[in-house]
CSV table of C-alpha atoms and ligand atoms in Angstrom, one decimal:
chain,number,residue,atom,x,y,z
A,1,MET,CA,116.6,244.7,127.9
A,2,ARG,CA,113.3,243.2,128.9
A,3,ASP,CA,110.9,241.6,126.4
A,4,VAL,CA,107.3,242.4,127.2
A,5,TYR,CA,104.5,241.5,124.8
A,6,LEU,CA,101.3,243.6,125.2
A,7,ASP,CA,99.8,243.3,121.7
A,8,ASN,CA,97.5,240.5,122.6
A,9,ALA,CA,94.5,242.1,120.9
A,10,ALA,CA,96.4,241.6,117.6
A,11,THR,CA,97.3,238.0,118.5
A,12,THR,CA,98.1,236.4,121.8
A,13,TYR,CA,101.7,235.5,122.7
A,14,PRO,CA,102.9,233.3,124.2
A,15,LYS,CA,100.5,230.4,124.0
A,16,PRO,CA,100.1,227.8,126.7
A,17,GLU,CA,102.7,224.9,126.4
A,18,SER,CA,99.8,222.5,125.7
A,19,VAL,CA,99.0,224.4,122.4
A,20,TYR,CA,102.6,224.0,121.1
A,21,ALA,CA,102.6,220.4,122.1
A,22,ALA,CA,99.2,219.6,120.4
A,23,MET,CA,100.4,221.2,117.2
A,24,ASP,CA,103.6,219.3,117.3
A,25,HIS,CA,101.8,216.0,118.0
A,26,PHE,CA,99.4,216.6,115.1
A,27,SER,CA,102.2,217.4,112.7
A,28,ARG,CA,104.5,214.6,113.7
A,29,ASP,CA,102.3,211.8,114.9
A,30,ILE,CA,98.9,212.2,113.1
A,31,GLY,CA,99.4,213.9,109.8
A,32,GLY,CA,96.2,212.7,108.0
A,33,ASN,CA,93.6,214.9,106.2
A,34,PRO,CA,90.6,215.2,108.5
A,35,GLY,CA,87.4,213.7,107.0
A,36,ARG,CA,88.9,212.6,103.7
A,37,SER,CA,90.3,209.0,103.8
A,38,GLY,CA,89.4,205.9,105.7
A,39,HIS,CA,92.8,205.1,107.1
A,40,HIS,CA,93.7,205.5,110.8
A,41,ARG,CA,95.6,208.8,110.3
A,42,SER,CA,92.7,210.5,108.5
A,43,LEU,CA,90.3,209.1,111.1
A,44,GLU,CA,92.4,210.4,114.0
A,45,ALA,CA,92.8,213.8,112.3
A,46,GLY,CA,89.0,213.9,112.0
A,47,ARG,CA,88.6,213.2,115.7
A,48,VAL,CA,91.0,216.1,116.4
A,49,VAL,CA,88.6,218.4,114.5
A,50,LEU,CA,85.6,216.9,116.1
A,51,ARG,CA,87.0,217.5,119.6
A,52,ALA,CA,87.9,221.1,118.8
A,53,ARG,CA,84.4,221.7,117.5
A,54,ASP,CA,82.8,220.1,120.6
A,55,ALA,CA,85.0,222.2,122.9
A,56,LEU,CA,84.1,225.4,121.1
A,57,ALA,CA,80.4,224.6,121.2
A,58,ILE,CA,80.6,224.1,125.0
A,59,LEU,CA,82.6,227.3,125.5
A,60,LEU,CA,80.1,229.3,123.4
A,61,GLY,CA,77.0,227.7,124.8
A,62,ALA,CA,75.9,226.1,121.6
A,63,THR,CA,74.0,222.8,122.1
A,64,ASN,CA,74.7,221.5,118.6
A,65,PRO,CA,78.4,221.5,117.7
A,66,SER,CA,77.7,221.1,114.0
A,67,ARG,CA,76.4,224.6,114.1
A,68,VAL,CA,80.0,225.8,114.8
A,69,ILE,CA,81.5,226.4,111.4
A,70,LEU,CA,85.3,226.4,111.3
A,71,THR,CA,87.0,229.1,109.3
A,72,LYS,CA,90.5,230.5,109.0
A,73,ASN,CA,89.8,233.6,111.1
A,74,ALA,CA,87.1,236.0,112.3
A,75,THR,CA,87.3,237.9,109.0
A,76,GLU,CA,86.2,234.9,107.0
A,77,ALA,CA,83.5,234.1,109.5
A,78,LEU,CA,82.2,237.7,109.3
A,79,ASN,CA,82.2,237.6,105.5
A,80,LEU,CA,80.3,234.3,105.6
A,81,GLY,CA,77.6,235.8,107.8
A,82,ILE,CA,77.4,239.2,106.2
A,83,LYS,CA,77.4,238.0,102.6
A,84,GLY,CA,75.2,235.1,103.5
A,85,ILE,CA,72.4,237.2,105.0
A,86,LEU,CA,72.7,240.2,102.7
A,87,SER,CA,73.4,238.5,99.4
A,88,ALA,CA,70.1,239.7,98.0
A,89,GLY,CA,70.5,243.3,99.3
A,90,GLY,CA,69.0,245.0,102.3
A,91,HIS,CA,69.9,247.3,105.2
A,92,ALA,CA,72.2,246.6,108.1
A,93,VAL,CA,72.6,248.4,111.4
A,94,VAL,CA,76.1,248.4,112.8
A,95,SER,CA,78.1,250.3,115.5
A,96,CYS,CA,80.4,253.2,114.6
A,97,LEU,CA,83.2,251.1,116.1
A,98,GLU,CA,83.3,248.2,113.7
A,99,HIS,CA,86.4,246.6,112.3
A,100,ASN,CA,87.3,246.7,108.6
A,101,SER,CA,86.3,243.0,108.5
A,102,VAL,CA,82.7,244.3,108.9
A,103,TRP,CA,83.0,247.6,107.2
A,104,ARG,CA,84.7,246.4,104.0
A,105,PRO,CA,82.3,243.5,103.2
A,106,LEU,CA,79.4,245.9,103.7
A,107,GLU,CA,81.0,248.4,101.3
A,108,ALA,CA,81.7,245.6,98.8
A,109,LEU,CA,78.0,244.7,98.8
A,110,ALA,CA,76.9,248.3,97.9
A,111,PRO,CA,76.5,247.3,94.2
A,112,GLN,CA,74.0,244.6,95.3
A,113,GLY,CA,71.9,247.3,97.0
A,114,VAL,CA,73.2,246.9,100.5
A,115,THR,CA,73.1,249.9,102.7
A,116,TYR,CA,73.9,250.4,106.4
A,117,THR,CA,73.5,252.8,109.3
A,118,ALA,CA,76.4,253.1,111.8
A,119,VAL,CA,75.0,253.9,115.3
A,120,PRO,CA,77.2,256.5,117.0
A,121,CYS,CA,78.7,255.9,120.4
A,122,ARG,CA,78.6,258.2,123.5
A,123,GLY,CA,81.6,260.2,124.5
A,124,ASP,CA,82.8,257.4,126.8
A,125,GLY,CA,82.7,254.9,123.9
A,126,TYR,CA,79.5,253.1,125.0
A,127,ILE,CA,76.7,252.2,122.5
A,128,ASP,CA,73.2,252.8,123.8
A,129,PRO,CA,70.8,250.0,122.7
A,130,ALA,CA,68.0,252.6,122.4
A,131,ALA,CA,70.0,254.3,119.6
A,132,VAL,CA,70.2,250.9,117.9
A,133,GLY,CA,66.4,250.6,118.0
A,134,GLU,CA,66.0,254.0,116.4
A,135,ALA,CA,68.3,253.0,113.5
A,136,ILE,CA,66.3,250.0,112.5
A,137,THR,CA,64.1,250.5,109.5
A,138,PRO,CA,61.5,248.2,107.7
A,139,ALA,CA,64.4,247.3,105.3
A,140,THR,CA,66.8,246.2,108.0
A,141,LYS,CA,67.8,242.5,107.5
A,142,LEU,CA,70.8,242.2,109.8
A,143,LEU,CA,72.3,243.8,113.0
A,144,ILE,CA,76.1,243.6,113.2
A,145,PHE,CA,77.8,244.5,116.5
A,146,MET,CA,81.2,243.8,117.9
A,147,HIS,CA,81.1,242.4,121.5
A,148,ALA,CA,84.0,244.6,122.5
A,149,SER,CA,85.9,247.3,120.6
A,150,ASN,CA,89.4,246.4,119.5
A,151,VAL,CA,90.3,250.1,119.9
A,152,THR,CA,88.9,251.0,123.3
A,153,GLY,CA,88.2,247.5,124.7
A,154,ILE,CA,84.7,248.7,125.7
A,155,LEU,CA,82.0,246.0,125.8
A,156,LEU,CA,78.8,246.5,123.8
A,157,PRO,CA,75.4,245.5,125.1
A,158,VAL,CA,74.9,242.6,122.6
A,159,ALA,CA,72.3,240.7,124.7
A,160,GLU,CA,70.1,243.8,124.7
A,161,ILE,CA,70.7,244.4,121.0
A,162,ALA,CA,69.8,240.7,120.3
A,163,ALA,CA,66.5,241.2,122.2
A,164,LEU,CA,65.7,244.2,120.0
A,165,GLY,CA,66.4,242.2,116.9
A,166,HIS,CA,64.2,239.3,118.1
A,167,GLU,CA,61.2,241.7,118.8
A,168,ARG,CA,61.5,242.6,115.1
A,169,GLY,CA,62.5,239.3,113.6
A,170,ILE,CA,66.0,240.6,112.6
A,171,PRO,CA,69.1,238.4,113.2
A,172,LEU,CA,72.1,239.7,115.1
A,173,LEU,CA,75.7,238.9,114.0
A,174,VAL,CA,78.2,239.4,116.9
A,175,ASP,CA,81.9,240.0,116.2
A,176,ALA,CA,83.4,238.3,119.3
A,177,ALA,CA,87.0,238.6,118.0
A,178,GLN,CA,88.0,240.4,121.2
A,179,THR,CA,85.9,238.5,123.7
A,180,ALA,CA,85.8,234.8,122.9
A,181,GLY,CA,88.0,233.2,125.5
A,182,CYS,CA,88.2,236.1,128.0
A,183,TYR,CA,84.5,237.1,128.5
A,184,PRO,CA,81.6,234.7,129.1
A,185,ILE,CA,79.5,234.1,126.0
A,186,ASN,CA,76.4,232.0,125.8
A,187,VAL,CA,75.0,232.2,122.3
A,188,GLU,CA,71.7,230.5,123.2
A,189,GLY,CA,71.2,232.3,126.5
A,190,MET,CA,72.0,235.6,124.9
A,191,ARG,CA,69.9,234.7,121.8
A,192,ILE,CA,72.7,235.5,119.4
A,193,ASP,CA,72.0,234.3,115.8
A,194,LEU,CA,75.5,234.4,114.4
A,195,LEU,CA,78.7,234.8,116.3
A,196,ALA,CA,82.1,235.2,114.6
A,197,PHE,CA,85.2,234.3,116.7
A,198,THR,CA,88.9,234.0,116.1
A,199,GLY,CA,91.2,231.3,117.5
A,200,HIS,CA,94.4,233.2,117.7
A,201,LYS,CA,93.5,235.8,120.3
A,202,GLU,CA,92.0,235.1,123.8
A,203,LEU,CA,91.2,231.5,122.9
A,204,LEU,CA,95.0,231.2,122.9
A,205,GLY,CA,95.1,229.0,119.7
A,206,PRO,CA,97.3,229.5,116.6
A,207,GLN,CA,96.7,231.9,113.7
A,208,GLY,CA,94.7,230.5,110.9
A,209,THR,CA,91.8,229.4,113.1
A,210,GLY,CA,88.4,230.8,113.9
A,211,GLY,CA,84.7,230.1,113.3
A,212,LEU,CA,81.1,231.2,113.0
A,213,TYR,CA,78.2,229.9,115.1
A,214,VAL,CA,75.0,229.8,113.1
A,215,ALA,CA,71.7,229.5,115.0
A,216,GLU,CA,69.2,226.8,114.2
A,217,GLY,CA,66.8,227.8,111.4
A,218,LEU,CA,69.0,230.5,109.9
A,219,GLU,CA,69.5,229.8,106.1
A,220,MET,CA,72.2,231.3,104.0
A,221,PRO,CA,74.4,230.3,101.0
A,222,PRO,CA,78.0,229.2,101.5
A,223,LEU,CA,81.0,231.5,100.5
A,224,LEU,CA,82.9,228.6,98.9
A,225,GLU,CA,82.0,225.3,97.2
A,226,GLY,CA,84.3,222.4,97.0
A,227,GLY,CA,85.5,219.1,98.6
A,228,THR,CA,84.0,218.1,101.9
A,229,GLY,CA,84.7,214.3,101.9
A,230,SER,CA,80.9,213.9,102.1
A,231,ASN,CA,78.3,213.2,99.2
A,232,SER,CA,81.2,213.3,96.7
A,233,ARG,CA,79.1,212.2,93.7
A,234,ASP,CA,76.8,215.2,94.2
A,235,PRO,CA,77.8,218.3,92.1
A,236,HIS,CA,76.2,220.6,94.7
A,237,GLN,CA,77.6,221.6,98.1
A,238,PRO,CA,76.0,219.4,100.9
A,239,ASP,CA,73.0,221.0,102.5
A,240,PHE,CA,73.9,219.8,106.0
A,241,LEU,CA,76.1,221.6,108.6
A,242,PRO,CA,79.0,221.9,109.1
A,243,ASP,CA,79.9,220.6,105.6
A,244,ARG,CA,77.7,223.2,103.8
A,245,PHE,CA,80.1,225.9,104.9
A,246,GLU,CA,83.4,224.0,105.2
A,247,ALA,CA,84.7,223.4,101.6
A,248,GLY,CA,88.3,222.3,101.4
A,249,THR,CA,90.8,220.8,103.8
A,250,LEU,CA,90.5,222.2,107.3
A,251,ASN,CA,93.5,223.5,109.3
A,252,GLY,CA,94.1,220.2,111.2
A,253,VAL,CA,97.3,221.3,112.9
A,254,GLY,CA,95.8,224.7,113.8
A,255,LEU,CA,92.6,223.1,115.2
A,256,ALA,CA,94.7,220.7,117.3
A,257,GLY,CA,96.3,223.8,118.8
A,258,LEU,CA,93.0,225.7,119.1
A,259,HIS,CA,91.4,222.7,120.9
A,260,ALA,CA,94.3,222.8,123.4
A,261,GLY,CA,93.8,226.6,123.8
A,262,VAL,CA,90.1,226.2,124.5
A,263,GLU,CA,90.8,223.4,126.9
A,264,PHE,CA,93.3,225.6,128.7
A,265,VAL,CA,90.8,228.4,129.0
A,266,MET,CA,88.0,226.1,130.2
A,267,GLY,CA,90.4,224.4,132.6
A,268,GLN,CA,91.2,227.8,134.2
A,269,GLY,CA,87.5,228.8,134.1
A,270,LEU,CA,86.1,231.9,132.4
A,271,GLU,CA,85.4,233.5,135.8
A,272,ARG,CA,89.0,233.3,136.8
A,273,VAL,CA,90.1,234.5,133.3
A,274,ARG,CA,87.7,237.5,133.6
A,275,GLU,CA,88.9,238.3,137.1
A,276,HIS,CA,92.5,238.3,136.0
A,277,THR,CA,91.7,240.4,133.0
A,278,LEU,CA,89.7,242.9,135.1
A,279,GLU,CA,92.5,243.2,137.7
A,280,LEU,CA,95.2,243.9,135.0
A,281,THR,CA,92.8,246.2,133.0
A,282,GLU,CA,92.2,248.3,136.1
A,283,ARG,CA,95.9,248.5,136.8
A,284,LEU,CA,96.5,249.6,133.2
A,285,THR,CA,93.7,252.1,132.8
A,286,CYS,CA,94.1,253.6,136.3
A,287,GLY,CA,97.9,254.0,135.7
A,288,LEU,CA,97.5,255.5,132.3
A,289,GLY,CA,94.6,257.7,133.3
A,290,ALA,CA,96.6,259.2,136.2
A,291,MET,CA,99.4,260.5,133.9
A,292,PRO,CA,98.9,264.1,132.9
A,293,HIS,CA,100.9,263.7,129.6
A,294,VAL,CA,98.7,260.7,128.5
A,295,THR,CA,95.2,260.8,127.0
A,296,LEU,CA,93.3,257.5,127.6
A,297,TYR,CA,90.3,256.9,125.3
A,298,GLY,CA,87.0,255.6,126.5
A,299,THR,CA,85.8,255.1,130.1
A,300,ALA,CA,88.5,254.2,132.7
A,301,ASP,CA,86.0,251.8,134.3
A,302,ALA,CA,87.6,248.4,133.9
A,303,ALA,CA,84.3,246.5,134.5
A,304,GLY,CA,83.0,247.7,131.1
A,305,ARG,CA,86.1,246.7,129.2
A,306,VAL,CA,88.2,243.8,128.0
A,307,GLY,CA,92.0,244.0,128.5
A,308,ILE,CA,92.6,246.8,125.9
A,309,ALA,CA,93.6,250.4,126.5
A,310,SER,CA,94.1,252.9,123.7
A,311,PHE,CA,96.1,256.1,124.6
A,312,ASN,CA,98.3,258.8,123.2
A,313,VAL,CA,101.4,260.5,124.7
A,314,GLU,CA,101.6,264.3,124.5
A,315,GLY,CA,104.0,265.5,121.9
A,316,LEU,CA,104.4,262.1,120.2
A,317,GLU,CA,102.7,260.5,117.2
A,318,SER,CA,101.2,257.1,118.1
A,319,SER,CA,103.8,255.4,115.9
A,320,GLU,CA,106.7,257.3,117.6
A,321,ALA,CA,105.5,256.3,121.0
A,322,ALA,CA,105.1,252.6,120.0
A,323,SER,CA,108.5,252.6,118.4
A,324,LEU,CA,110.2,254.1,121.5
A,325,LEU,CA,108.5,251.5,123.7
A,326,ASP,CA,109.8,248.8,121.4
A,327,GLU,CA,113.3,250.0,120.7
A,328,ARG,CA,114.2,251.5,124.1
A,329,TYR,CA,112.3,249.3,126.4
A,330,GLY,CA,111.5,246.0,124.6
A,331,ILE,CA,107.7,246.4,124.8
A,332,CYS,CA,105.5,245.3,121.9
A,333,VAL,CA,102.3,247.4,121.5
A,334,ARG,CA,100.5,248.4,118.4
A,335,SER,CA,100.0,251.9,117.0
A,336,GLY,CA,97.8,253.5,114.3
A,337,LEU,CA,94.2,252.7,113.4
A,338,HIS,CA,94.0,249.0,114.4
A,339,CYS,CA,92.0,248.2,111.2
A,340,ALA,CA,89.1,250.2,112.6
A,341,PRO,CA,89.0,253.7,111.0
A,342,LEU,CA,85.3,254.1,111.9
A,343,ALA,CA,86.1,253.8,115.6
A,344,HIS,CA,88.9,256.4,115.3
A,345,ARG,CA,86.6,258.8,113.4
A,346,ALA,CA,84.2,258.4,116.4
A,347,LEU,CA,87.0,259.0,118.9
A,348,GLY,CA,88.5,261.9,117.0
A,349,THR,CA,91.8,260.0,116.4
A,350,LEU,CA,91.5,259.3,112.7
A,351,GLU,CA,94.7,261.3,111.9
A,352,ARG,CA,96.9,260.4,114.8
A,353,GLY,CA,95.7,256.9,115.6
A,354,THR,CA,96.4,255.6,119.1
A,355,VAL,CA,98.9,253.4,121.0
A,356,ARG,CA,97.1,250.2,122.0
A,357,ALA,CA,98.3,248.1,124.9
A,358,SER,CA,96.4,244.8,125.3
A,359,ILE,CA,96.8,242.0,127.8
A,360,SER,CA,96.0,238.2,127.7
A,361,TYR,CA,95.4,235.7,130.5
A,362,LEU,CA,99.1,235.0,130.4
A,363,SER,CA,100.1,238.7,131.0
A,364,THR,CA,101.3,239.6,134.5
A,365,PRO,CA,100.9,242.6,136.8
A,366,ASP,CA,104.7,243.0,136.3
A,367,ASP,CA,104.2,243.4,132.5
A,368,VAL,CA,101.6,246.2,133.1
A,369,ASP,CA,103.8,247.9,135.8
A,370,TYR,CA,106.8,247.9,133.4
A,371,LEU,CA,104.7,249.4,130.6
A,372,LEU,CA,103.4,252.2,133.0
A,373,GLU,CA,106.9,252.9,134.1
A,374,CYS,CA,108.1,253.2,130.5
A,375,VAL,CA,105.1,255.4,129.4
A,376,ALA,CA,105.8,257.6,132.3
A,377,ALA,CA,109.4,258.0,131.1
A,378,LEU,CA,108.2,259.1,127.6
A,379,LYS,CA,107.1,262.4,129.3
A,380,ASN,CA,110.7,263.6,129.2
A,381,ILE,CA,111.5,262.7,125.6
B,401,PLP,C1,87.0,243.4,116.5
B,401,PLP,C2,87.7,242.6,115.5
B,401,PLP,N1,87.0,242.0,114.5
B,401,PLP,C3,87.6,241.2,113.6
B,401,PLP,C4,89.0,241.0,113.6
B,401,PLP,C5,89.6,240.1,112.6
B,401,PLP,O1,90.1,238.9,113.2
B,401,PLP,P1,91.0,237.9,112.3
B,401,PLP,O2,92.4,238.5,112.4
B,401,PLP,O3,90.9,236.6,113.1
B,401,PLP,O4,90.4,237.9,111.0
B,401,PLP,C6,89.8,241.6,114.6
B,401,PLP,C7,91.2,241.4,114.7
B,401,PLP,O5,92.0,242.2,115.0
B,401,PLP,C8,89.1,242.4,115.6
B,401,PLP,O6,89.8,243.0,116.6
């Protein structure tokens, strides 16, 4: 049986060889704690972190790398931004497609007086910036929008939303979990104030890595206090970045791998990555869209998407279809709600969920064709 992995929106697999090699090298040959001691292993570990941060800053278009805060995933980065800006209460405007890593922190802040408005999407899954403008009130303190939906793959107009926020002096937090590494991002050019990303998806790094870009001039409290290796006599968390937001030992081995992933993506070039993603997405959405027994969610226009397609097969629960694809054909896809019940409510799939197939830069046309062939075969089950 073949072994085809198309669950890259959950986490990419496989990683480039250079990622495995960098993690092995860190674990075997470096081994020190980054930023803690003065010996050569600690200094070398510190340089690994520095290089990862510098590469991420270049990839994201941030002039000052110390404004790229390293976290363990996008969820931690989103919590840092959301709880940082809304710690004293206030209103947020979000999309109706947001992940639980936005929805749950907002709900958890309700006792502090935090409220939010979820902007609905159109039938094709697109969010209209004009609707965002209408949802903003005098109490709005933060706009939170994903860059691409992890359910439909549809891109949101975050640059236009950032412009709306700037007209009113309201910062924008972008959840780039599904775009960093496969879609061009320039935080300064797009005037994004906060951008949360994860290392283990399209940046092709390992799990346990991610980060938050924080624009110059934006003040917020840290989520955690603790050791940084800097100002150790001071009982208070340092007030300079990145130490202010990076308490505790960083994931040195993970960051070695993430650096290799980012270097790989930059070496290929984001244009080439995007071109490859577009080609495979088109193949995937056109193929699924043409099957009468399949319902594809969101627009079939690949240009407005990242490499994600959500669908259902007539007569099968999403979990049944995904299990059949795995057990009969060796294809890994995800089923259910994809941690985004708000998006399923908007799409009308809250009860059934969807089957989600998602590609990475390392996916091939053959992987997509095999999936299409197997989904076609599900018609007769
Ligand atoms: C849109 C979106 N936001 C946030 C997350 C959370 O990312 P992480 O697993 O890195 O915490 C995900 C992961 O699936 C996602 O798809």
